Amino acid sequence: MEKAASKTDLRPPVATIVIPTYNQRPEYLRAAVESVLAQTVPVEVLVVDDGSEPEVECFGGKVIRHRENLGISAALNTGIQNMTAEWFCWLSSDDMIIPEKIELQLAALKRSGCMASFHRYYVMGGGGQPTAATFPNWPSHKRQKQELGVGCLINGSTVMIHRSVFDDVGLFDESYKYGQDWEMWCRISRKYEWLGVNEFLGTRRTDGNLTELIARDEDMKRVRDAEDRRIRKQYGPA
């Protein structure tokens, strides 16, 4: 492995990591950004502040600010529209990646010839020990498309996607409030096979994340459930 890329490294970034954030705990955002800055290959860091109050601090990388809260889809699309690298990654502002994440995932993609991938990750709750998240093992692209049409089996903080894929299938659908990730993974799977990288390259926090917030709020759950039905109707088995 290479050592962590120097802040004065003049090589072009091999990937852009987009970190959407909205009123995130500063210590969580700092940890997310620092995990990206520690990568062993040159990367571009784009923090998209989706209308936070107060505005987020710049812990490193470039900050793009929305004047108002437009939602995760809009924040991701802003990142994609401003990225300069060949490969896109998404990191939630309360998650973290290991220093070798970009190097290892990119190497796996180049070996496979695939244009989109995801990897294994740990789940960390409040004060508990990290546990391994479920990792799908699809025997075929057909099975992959079928199972993705039933449930969101790919976590956003694990993806690496070539920018040309978005040119082909379009950006995140901003009509979704919570299901934009699942809908995008299904849309991509119609034309591209997802590569599963069987290595633990990141950690997802569950203490106070969006999934936990939805579970406690009936209005949010109704919106999420309606979006889930919409996705299953469009992409699920006939």
GROMACS .gro file of N, CA and C in nm, residues 36-144:
model
  327
   36VAL      N    1  -1.146   1.066   0.483
   36VAL     CA    2  -1.124   1.083   0.340
   36VAL      C    3  -0.986   1.144   0.314
   37LEU      N    4  -0.949   1.241   0.393
   37LEU     CA    5  -0.818   1.306   0.374
   37LEU      C    6  -0.703   1.210   0.402
   38ALA      N    7  -0.730   1.101   0.472
   38ALA     CA    8  -0.626   1.003   0.504
   38ALA      C    9  -0.607   0.898   0.396
   39GLN      N   10  -0.675   0.912   0.282
   39GLN     CA   11  -0.666   0.810   0.177
   39GLN      C   12  -0.524   0.795   0.123
   40THR      N   13  -0.492   0.674   0.081
   40THR     CA   14  -0.357   0.642   0.033
   40THR      C   15  -0.334   0.682  -0.112
   41VAL      N   16  -0.437   0.731  -0.178
   41VAL     CA   17  -0.425   0.782  -0.315
   41VAL      C   18  -0.491   0.919  -0.319
   42PRO      N   19  -0.456   1.004  -0.416
   42PRO     CA   20  -0.514   1.139  -0.422
   42PRO      C   21  -0.664   1.135  -0.449
   43VAL      N   22  -0.738   1.212  -0.371
   43VAL     CA   23  -0.884   1.220  -0.387
   43VAL      C   24  -0.929   1.365  -0.379
   44GLU      N   25  -1.047   1.390  -0.432
   44GLU     CA   26  -1.111   1.520  -0.420
   44GLU      C   27  -1.222   1.508  -0.317
   45VAL      N   28  -1.228   1.600  -0.222
   45VAL     CA   29  -1.330   1.599  -0.117
   45VAL      C   30  -1.427   1.714  -0.142
   46LEU      N   31  -1.555   1.682  -0.163
   46LEU     CA   32  -1.658   1.784  -0.182
   46LEU      C   33  -1.761   1.767  -0.070
   47VAL      N   34  -1.762   1.861   0.023
   47VAL     CA   35  -1.863   1.862   0.128
   47VAL      C   36  -1.978   1.952   0.079
   48VAL      N   37  -2.097   1.897   0.065
   48VAL     CA   38  -2.212   1.975   0.020
   48VAL      C   39  -2.297   2.007   0.142
   49ASP      N   40  -2.291   2.133   0.185
   49ASP     CA   41  -2.368   2.179   0.300
   49ASP      C   42  -2.509   2.213   0.252
   50ASP      N   43  -2.604   2.126   0.287
   50ASP     CA   44  -2.740   2.139   0.236
   50ASP      C   45  -2.825   2.231   0.325
   51GLY      N   46  -2.779   2.356   0.341
   51GLY     CA   47  -2.856   2.455   0.415
   51GLY      C   48  -2.845   2.444   0.566
   52SER      N   49  -2.732   2.396   0.617
   52SER     CA   50  -2.715   2.384   0.763
   52SER      C   51  -2.719   2.520   0.831
   53GLU      N   52  -2.768   2.520   0.954
   53GLU     CA   53  -2.768   2.641   1.037
   53GLU      C   54  -2.709   2.606   1.174
   54PRO      N   55  -2.590   2.660   1.207
   54PRO     CA   56  -2.508   2.749   1.125
   54PRO      C   57  -2.439   2.671   1.014
   55GLU      N   58  -2.375   2.743   0.921
   55GLU     CA   59  -2.302   2.677   0.814
   55GLU      C   60  -2.194   2.587   0.872
   56VAL      N   61  -2.166   2.477   0.802
   56VAL     CA   62  -2.068   2.381   0.854
   56VAL      C   63  -1.927   2.441   0.847
   57GLU      N   64  -1.844   2.393   0.940
   57GLU     CA   65  -1.704   2.431   0.936
   57GLU      C   66  -1.635   2.355   0.823
   58CYS      N   67  -1.527   2.412   0.772
   58CYS     CA   68  -1.450   2.345   0.669
   58CYS      C   69  -1.336   2.268   0.736
   59PHE      N   70  -1.351   2.137   0.745
   59PHE     CA   71  -1.249   2.054   0.808
   59PHE      C   72  -1.146   2.004   0.705
   60GLY      N   73  -1.158   2.049   0.584
   60GLY     CA   74  -1.070   2.005   0.477
   60GLY      C   75  -1.151   1.982   0.351
   61GLY      N   76  -1.087   1.991   0.235
   61GLY     CA   77  -1.160   1.974   0.111
   61GLY      C   78  -1.236   2.100   0.074
   62LYS      N   79  -1.325   2.090  -0.022
   62LYS     CA   80  -1.403   2.203  -0.071
   62LYS      C   81  -1.545   2.194  -0.019
   63VAL      N   82  -1.601   2.307   0.026
   63VAL     CA   83  -1.740   2.311   0.072
   63VAL      C   84  -1.825   2.386  -0.029
   64ILE      N   85  -1.933   2.323  -0.073
   64ILE     CA   86  -2.032   2.386  -0.160
   64ILE      C   87  -2.159   2.401  -0.078
   65ARG      N   88  -2.214   2.521  -0.072
   65ARG     CA   89  -2.327   2.545   0.016
   65ARG      C   90  -2.456   2.567  -0.063
   66HIS      N   91  -2.563   2.502  -0.016
   66HIS     CA   92  -2.698   2.533  -0.062
   66HIS      C   93  -2.755   2.639   0.033
   67ARG      N   94  -2.823   2.739  -0.020
   67ARG     CA   95  -2.879   2.844   0.065
   67ARG      C   96  -2.993   2.792   0.151
   68GLU      N   97  -3.057   2.684   0.106
   68GLU     CA   98  -3.166   2.624   0.183
   68GLU      C   99  -3.155   2.473   0.174
   69ASN      N  100  -3.226   2.405   0.262
   69ASN     CA  101  -3.223   2.259   0.264
   69ASN      C  102  -3.303   2.203   0.147
   70LEU      N  103  -3.234   2.139   0.053
   70LEU     CA  104  -3.297   2.088  -0.068
   70LEU      C  105  -3.312   1.936  -0.067
   71GLY      N  106  -3.249   1.869   0.028
   71GLY     CA  107  -3.260   1.724   0.036
   71GLY      C  108  -3.135   1.653  -0.012
   72ILE      N  109  -3.125   1.526   0.026
   72ILE     CA  110  -3.005   1.448  -0.005
   72ILE      C  111  -2.983   1.433  -0.155
   73SER      N  112  -3.090   1.410  -0.230
   73SER     CA  113  -3.075   1.393  -0.375
   73SER      C  114  -3.011   1.515  -0.439
   74ALA      N  115  -3.060   1.634  -0.402
   74ALA     CA  116  -3.006   1.758  -0.458
   74ALA      C  117  -2.861   1.777  -0.417
   75ALA      N  118  -2.828   1.743  -0.292
   75ALA     CA  119  -2.690   1.757  -0.245
   75ALA      C  120  -2.597   1.663  -0.322
   76LEU      N  121  -2.641   1.540  -0.344
   76LEU     CA  122  -2.560   1.445  -0.421
   76LEU      C  123  -2.542   1.494  -0.564
   77ASN      N  124  -2.649   1.544  -0.624
   77ASN     CA  125  -2.641   1.592  -0.762
   77ASN      C  126  -2.548   1.712  -0.773
   78THR      N  127  -2.551   1.800  -0.674
   78THR     CA  128  -2.457   1.912  -0.674
   78THR      C  129  -2.313   1.860  -0.672
   79GLY      N  130  -2.288   1.759  -0.592
   79GLY     CA  131  -2.154   1.700  -0.587
   79GLY      C  132  -2.113   1.640  -0.720
   80ILE      N  133  -2.203   1.564  -0.782
   80ILE     CA  134  -2.172   1.502  -0.911
   80ILE      C  135  -2.145   1.607  -1.017
   81GLN      N  136  -2.224   1.712  -1.018
   81GLN     CA  137  -2.209   1.818  -1.118
   81GLN      C  138  -2.081   1.898  -1.101
   82ASN      N  139  -2.021   1.892  -0.982
   82ASN     CA  140  -1.899   1.968  -0.955
   82ASN      C  141  -1.774   1.881  -0.942
   83MET      N  142  -1.788   1.750  -0.955
   83MET     CA  143  -1.673   1.662  -0.939
   83MET      C  144  -1.579   1.674  -1.058
   84THR      N  145  -1.451   1.655  -1.032
   84THR     CA  146  -1.350   1.662  -1.138
   84THR      C  147  -1.283   1.529  -1.164
   85ALA      N  148  -1.300   1.433  -1.074
   85ALA     CA  149  -1.235   1.303  -1.090
   85ALA      C  150  -1.320   1.209  -1.176
   86GLU      N  151  -1.264   1.095  -1.208
   86GLU     CA  152  -1.330   0.998  -1.295
   86GLU      C  153  -1.434   0.913  -1.222
   87TRP      N  154  -1.411   0.892  -1.092
   87TRP     CA  155  -1.497   0.804  -1.013
   87TRP      C  156  -1.565   0.881  -0.901
   88PHE      N  157  -1.692   0.848  -0.876
   88PHE     CA  158  -1.773   0.910  -0.772
   88PHE      C  159  -1.787   0.817  -0.653
   89CYS      N  160  -1.771   0.872  -0.534
   89CYS     CA  161  -1.804   0.800  -0.410
   89CYS      C  162  -1.891   0.891  -0.324
   90TRP      N  163  -1.976   0.830  -0.246
   90TRP     CA  164  -2.063   0.902  -0.153
   90TRP      C  165  -2.025   0.858  -0.012
   91LEU      N  166  -2.007   0.954   0.077
   91LEU     CA  167  -1.984   0.922   0.217
   91LEU      C  168  -2.081   1.003   0.300
   92SER      N  169  -2.169   0.935   0.376
   92SER     CA  170  -2.258   1.006   0.467
   92SER      C  171  -2.174   1.079   0.570
   93SER      N  172  -2.224   1.193   0.617
   93SER     CA  173  -2.141   1.280   0.703
   93SER      C  174  -2.124   1.228   0.844
   94ASP      N  175  -2.183   1.112   0.874
   94ASP     CA  176  -2.158   1.049   1.003
   94ASP      C  177  -2.090   0.913   0.988
   95ASP      N  178  -2.045   0.881   0.869
   95ASP     CA  179  -1.977   0.754   0.845
   95ASP      C  180  -1.827   0.777   0.823
   96MET      N  181  -1.751   0.668   0.818
   96MET     CA  182  -1.606   0.677   0.801
   96MET      C  183  -1.557   0.565   0.710
   97ILE      N  184  -1.445   0.589   0.643
   97ILE     CA  185  -1.383   0.488   0.558
   97ILE      C  186  -1.239   0.466   0.602
   98ILE      N  187  -1.185   0.348   0.571
   98ILE     CA  188  -1.047   0.319   0.607
   98ILE      C  189  -0.955   0.386   0.505
   99PRO      N  190  -0.827   0.410   0.540
   99PRO     CA  191  -0.736   0.482   0.450
   99PRO      C  192  -0.719   0.418   0.313
  100GLU      N  193  -0.733   0.286   0.303
  100GLU     CA  194  -0.710   0.216   0.177
  100GLU      C  195  -0.837   0.200   0.094
  101LYS      N  196  -0.949   0.254   0.140
  101LYS     CA  197  -1.079   0.233   0.074
  101LYS      C  198  -1.074   0.261  -0.076
  102ILE      N  199  -1.033   0.380  -0.115
  102ILE     CA  200  -1.035   0.417  -0.256
  102ILE      C  201  -0.937   0.332  -0.336
  103GLU      N  202  -0.819   0.313  -0.283
  103GLU     CA  203  -0.718   0.235  -0.353
  103GLU      C  204  -0.765   0.092  -0.379
  104LEU      N  205  -0.820   0.026  -0.278
  104LEU     CA  206  -0.861  -0.113  -0.292
  104LEU      C  207  -0.986  -0.128  -0.379
  105GLN      N  208  -1.082  -0.041  -0.360
  105GLN     CA  209  -1.206  -0.052  -0.438
  105GLN      C  210  -1.181  -0.022  -0.585
  106LEU      N  211  -1.098   0.077  -0.611
  106LEU     CA  212  -1.067   0.109  -0.750
  106LEU      C  213  -0.991  -0.005  -0.817
  107ALA      N  214  -0.898  -0.066  -0.746
  107ALA     CA  215  -0.824  -0.180  -0.802
  107ALA      C  216  -0.918  -0.295  -0.837
  108ALA      N  217  -1.016  -0.322  -0.750
  108ALA     CA  218  -1.112  -0.429  -0.775
  108ALA      C  219  -1.197  -0.397  -0.899
  109LEU      N  220  -1.238  -0.272  -0.914
  109LEU     CA  221  -1.315  -0.231  -1.030
  109LEU      C  222  -1.236  -0.249  -1.158
  110LYS      N  223  -1.111  -0.208  -1.156
  110LYS     CA  224  -1.029  -0.218  -1.277
  110LYS      C  225  -1.003  -0.363  -1.315
  111ARG      N  226  -0.988  -0.449  -1.215
  111ARG     CA  227  -0.970  -0.592  -1.246
  111ARG      C  228  -1.096  -0.651  -1.308
  112SER      N  229  -1.211  -0.607  -1.263
  112SER     CA  230  -1.337  -0.667  -1.307
  112SER      C  231  -1.390  -0.607  -1.437
  113GLY      N  232  -1.353  -0.481  -1.464
  113GLY     CA  233  -1.410  -0.412  -1.579
  113GLY      C  234  -1.548  -0.355  -1.552
  114CYS      N  235  -1.597  -0.364  -1.427
  114CYS     CA  236  -1.728  -0.310  -1.392
  114CYS      C  237  -1.721  -0.158  -1.376
  115MET      N  238  -1.837  -0.095  -1.380
  115MET     CA  239  -1.845   0.051  -1.372
  115MET      C  240  -1.909   0.099  -1.242
  116ALA      N  241  -1.954   0.006  -1.159
  116ALA     CA  242  -2.017   0.042  -1.031
  116ALA      C  243  -1.990  -0.068  -0.930
  117SER      N  244  -1.962  -0.028  -0.807
  117SER     CA  245  -1.933  -0.128  -0.704
  117SER      C  246  -1.976  -0.080  -0.567
  118PHE      N  247  -1.977  -0.176  -0.473
  118PHE     CA  248  -2.004  -0.148  -0.333
  118PHE      C  249  -1.919  -0.243  -0.251
  119HIS      N  250  -1.903  -0.217  -0.122
  119HIS     CA  251  -1.816  -0.303  -0.041
  119HIS      C  252  -1.880  -0.334   0.093
  120ARG      N  253  -1.819  -0.423   0.166
  120ARG     CA  254  -1.865  -0.458   0.300
  120ARG      C  255  -1.835  -0.344   0.396
  121TYR      N  256  -1.908  -0.342   0.509
  121TYR     CA  257  -1.885  -0.237   0.608
  121TYR      C  258  -1.931  -0.285   0.745
  122TYR      N  259  -1.882  -0.215   0.846
  122TYR     CA  260  -1.924  -0.240   0.983
  122TYR      C  261  -2.034  -0.142   1.023
  123VAL      N  262  -2.117  -0.183   1.116
  123VAL     CA  263  -2.221  -0.098   1.173
  123VAL      C  264  -2.185  -0.071   1.319
  124MET      N  265  -2.186   0.057   1.358
  124MET     CA  266  -2.148   0.095   1.493
  124MET      C  267  -2.260   0.175   1.558
  125GLY      N  268  -2.318   0.122   1.665
  125GLY     CA  269  -2.422   0.193   1.739
  125GLY      C  270  -2.363   0.276   1.850
  126GLY      N  271  -2.449   0.333   1.932
  126GLY     CA  272  -2.402   0.418   2.040
  126GLY      C  273  -2.328   0.339   2.147
  127GLY      N  274  -2.197   0.347   2.147
  127GLY     CA  275  -2.116   0.284   2.250
  127GLY      C  276  -2.092   0.135   2.234
  128GLY      N  277  -2.157   0.072   2.135
  128GLY     CA  278  -2.140  -0.071   2.116
  128GLY      C  279  -2.023  -0.107   2.027
  129GLN      N  280  -1.993  -0.236   2.020
  129GLN     CA  281  -1.887  -0.284   1.934
  129GLN      C  282  -1.937  -0.291   1.789
  130PRO      N  283  -1.853  -0.256   1.692
  130PRO     CA  284  -1.894  -0.266   1.551
  130PRO      C  285  -1.930  -0.410   1.514
  131THR      N  286  -2.033  -0.423   1.433
  131THR     CA  287  -2.073  -0.555   1.383
  131THR      C  288  -2.077  -0.551   1.232
  132ALA      N  289  -2.062  -0.666   1.169
  132ALA     CA  290  -2.061  -0.674   1.023
  132ALA      C  291  -2.202  -0.664   0.967
  133ALA      N  292  -2.221  -0.576   0.870
  133ALA     CA  293  -2.351  -0.564   0.804
  133ALA      C  294  -2.370  -0.679   0.706
  134THR      N  295  -2.494  -0.709   0.675
  134THR     CA  296  -2.525  -0.813   0.577
  134THR      C  297  -2.469  -0.776   0.442
  135PHE      N  298  -2.412  -0.875   0.374
  135PHE     CA  299  -2.349  -0.851   0.243
  135PHE      C  300  -2.412  -0.944   0.141
  136PRO      N  301  -2.478  -0.891   0.037
  136PRO     CA  302  -2.543  -0.979  -0.062
  136PRO      C  303  -2.442  -1.053  -0.149
  137ASN      N  304  -2.476  -1.175  -0.183
  137ASN     CA  305  -2.392  -1.256  -0.270
  137ASN      C  306  -2.476  -1.302  -0.388
  138TRP      N  307  -2.470  -1.226  -0.498
  138TRP     CA  308  -2.556  -1.254  -0.612
  138TRP      C  309  -2.486  -1.346  -0.712
  139PRO      N  310  -2.549  -1.456  -0.751
  139PRO     CA  311  -2.487  -1.549  -0.845
  139PRO      C  312  -2.492  -1.502  -0.990
  140SER      N  313  -2.575  -1.401  -1.018
  140SER     CA  314  -2.590  -1.354  -1.156
  140SER      C  315  -2.641  -1.211  -1.156
  141HIS      N  316  -2.623  -1.144  -1.270
  141HIS     CA  317  -2.676  -1.008  -1.284
  141HIS      C  318  -2.828  -1.011  -1.278
  142LYS      N  319  -2.888  -1.113  -1.333
  142LYS     CA  320  -3.033  -1.125  -1.330
  142LYS      C  321  -3.085  -1.131  -1.187
  143ARG      N  322  -3.021  -1.213  -1.102
  143ARG     CA  323  -3.062  -1.223  -0.963
  143ARG      C  324  -3.038  -1.090  -0.891
  144GLN      N  325  -2.930  -1.024  -0.925
  144GLN     CA  326  -2.899  -0.895  -0.865
  144GLN      C  327  -3.013  -0.795  -0.891
   0.00000   0.00000   0.00000
